[in-house]
XYZ file of N, CA and C in Angstrom:
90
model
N -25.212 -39.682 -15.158
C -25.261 -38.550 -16.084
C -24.576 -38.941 -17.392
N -25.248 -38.611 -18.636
C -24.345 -39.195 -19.590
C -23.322 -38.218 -19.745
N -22.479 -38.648 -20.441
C -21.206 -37.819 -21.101
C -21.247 -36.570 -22.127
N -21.718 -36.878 -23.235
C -22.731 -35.470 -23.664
C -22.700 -34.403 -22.773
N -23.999 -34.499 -21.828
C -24.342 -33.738 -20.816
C -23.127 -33.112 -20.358
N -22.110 -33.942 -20.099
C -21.225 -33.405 -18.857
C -20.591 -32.694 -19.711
N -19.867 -32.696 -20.831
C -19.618 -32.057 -21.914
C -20.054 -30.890 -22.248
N -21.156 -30.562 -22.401
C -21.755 -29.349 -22.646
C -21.700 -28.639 -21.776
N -21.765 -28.716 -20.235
C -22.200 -28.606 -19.393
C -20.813 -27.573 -19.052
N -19.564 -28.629 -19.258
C -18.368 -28.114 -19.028
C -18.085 -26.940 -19.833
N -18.462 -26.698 -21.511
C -18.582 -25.992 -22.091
C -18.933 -25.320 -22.199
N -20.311 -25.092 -21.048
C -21.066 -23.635 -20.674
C -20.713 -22.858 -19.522
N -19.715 -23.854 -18.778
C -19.175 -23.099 -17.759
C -17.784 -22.365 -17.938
N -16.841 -22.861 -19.106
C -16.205 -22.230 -19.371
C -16.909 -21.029 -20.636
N -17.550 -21.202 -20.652
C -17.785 -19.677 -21.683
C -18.095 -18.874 -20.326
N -18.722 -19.392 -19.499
C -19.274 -18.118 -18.382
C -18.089 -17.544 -17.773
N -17.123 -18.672 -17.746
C -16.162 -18.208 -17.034
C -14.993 -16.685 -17.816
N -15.124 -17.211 -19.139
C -14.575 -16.266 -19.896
C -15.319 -14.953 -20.072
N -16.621 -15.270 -19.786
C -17.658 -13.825 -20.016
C -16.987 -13.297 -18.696
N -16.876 -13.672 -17.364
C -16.358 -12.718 -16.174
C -15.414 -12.976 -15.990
N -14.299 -13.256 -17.057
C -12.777 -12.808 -17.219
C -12.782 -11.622 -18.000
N -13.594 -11.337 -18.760
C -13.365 -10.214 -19.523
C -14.821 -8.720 -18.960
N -15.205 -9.280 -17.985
C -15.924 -8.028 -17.651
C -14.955 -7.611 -16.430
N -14.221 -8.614 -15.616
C -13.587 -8.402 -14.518
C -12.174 -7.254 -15.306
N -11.491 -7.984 -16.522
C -10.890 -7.059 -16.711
C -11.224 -5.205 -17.337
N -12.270 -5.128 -17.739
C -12.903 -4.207 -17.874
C -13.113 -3.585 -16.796
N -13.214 -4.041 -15.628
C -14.037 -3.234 -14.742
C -12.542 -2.770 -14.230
N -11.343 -3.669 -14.136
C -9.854 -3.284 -13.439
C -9.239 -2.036 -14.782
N -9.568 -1.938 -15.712
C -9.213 -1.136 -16.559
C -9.735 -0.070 -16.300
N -10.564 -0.069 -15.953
C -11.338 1.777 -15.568
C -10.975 2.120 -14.646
């Protein structure tokens, strides 16, 4: 796998991860 790849890759999983850090806290706020 090149490096690039893994790079981005890592970079799309932390945005996802931050998208359901912040719906999780939303949902504990209500």
């Amino acid at each position: 796998m090149y490096p690039l790849a893994r790079d981005l890759e890592f970079e799309a999983a932390a945005q996802t991860r931050d998208e359901i850090g912040k719906l999780r806290e939303r949902l504990l706020a209500v």
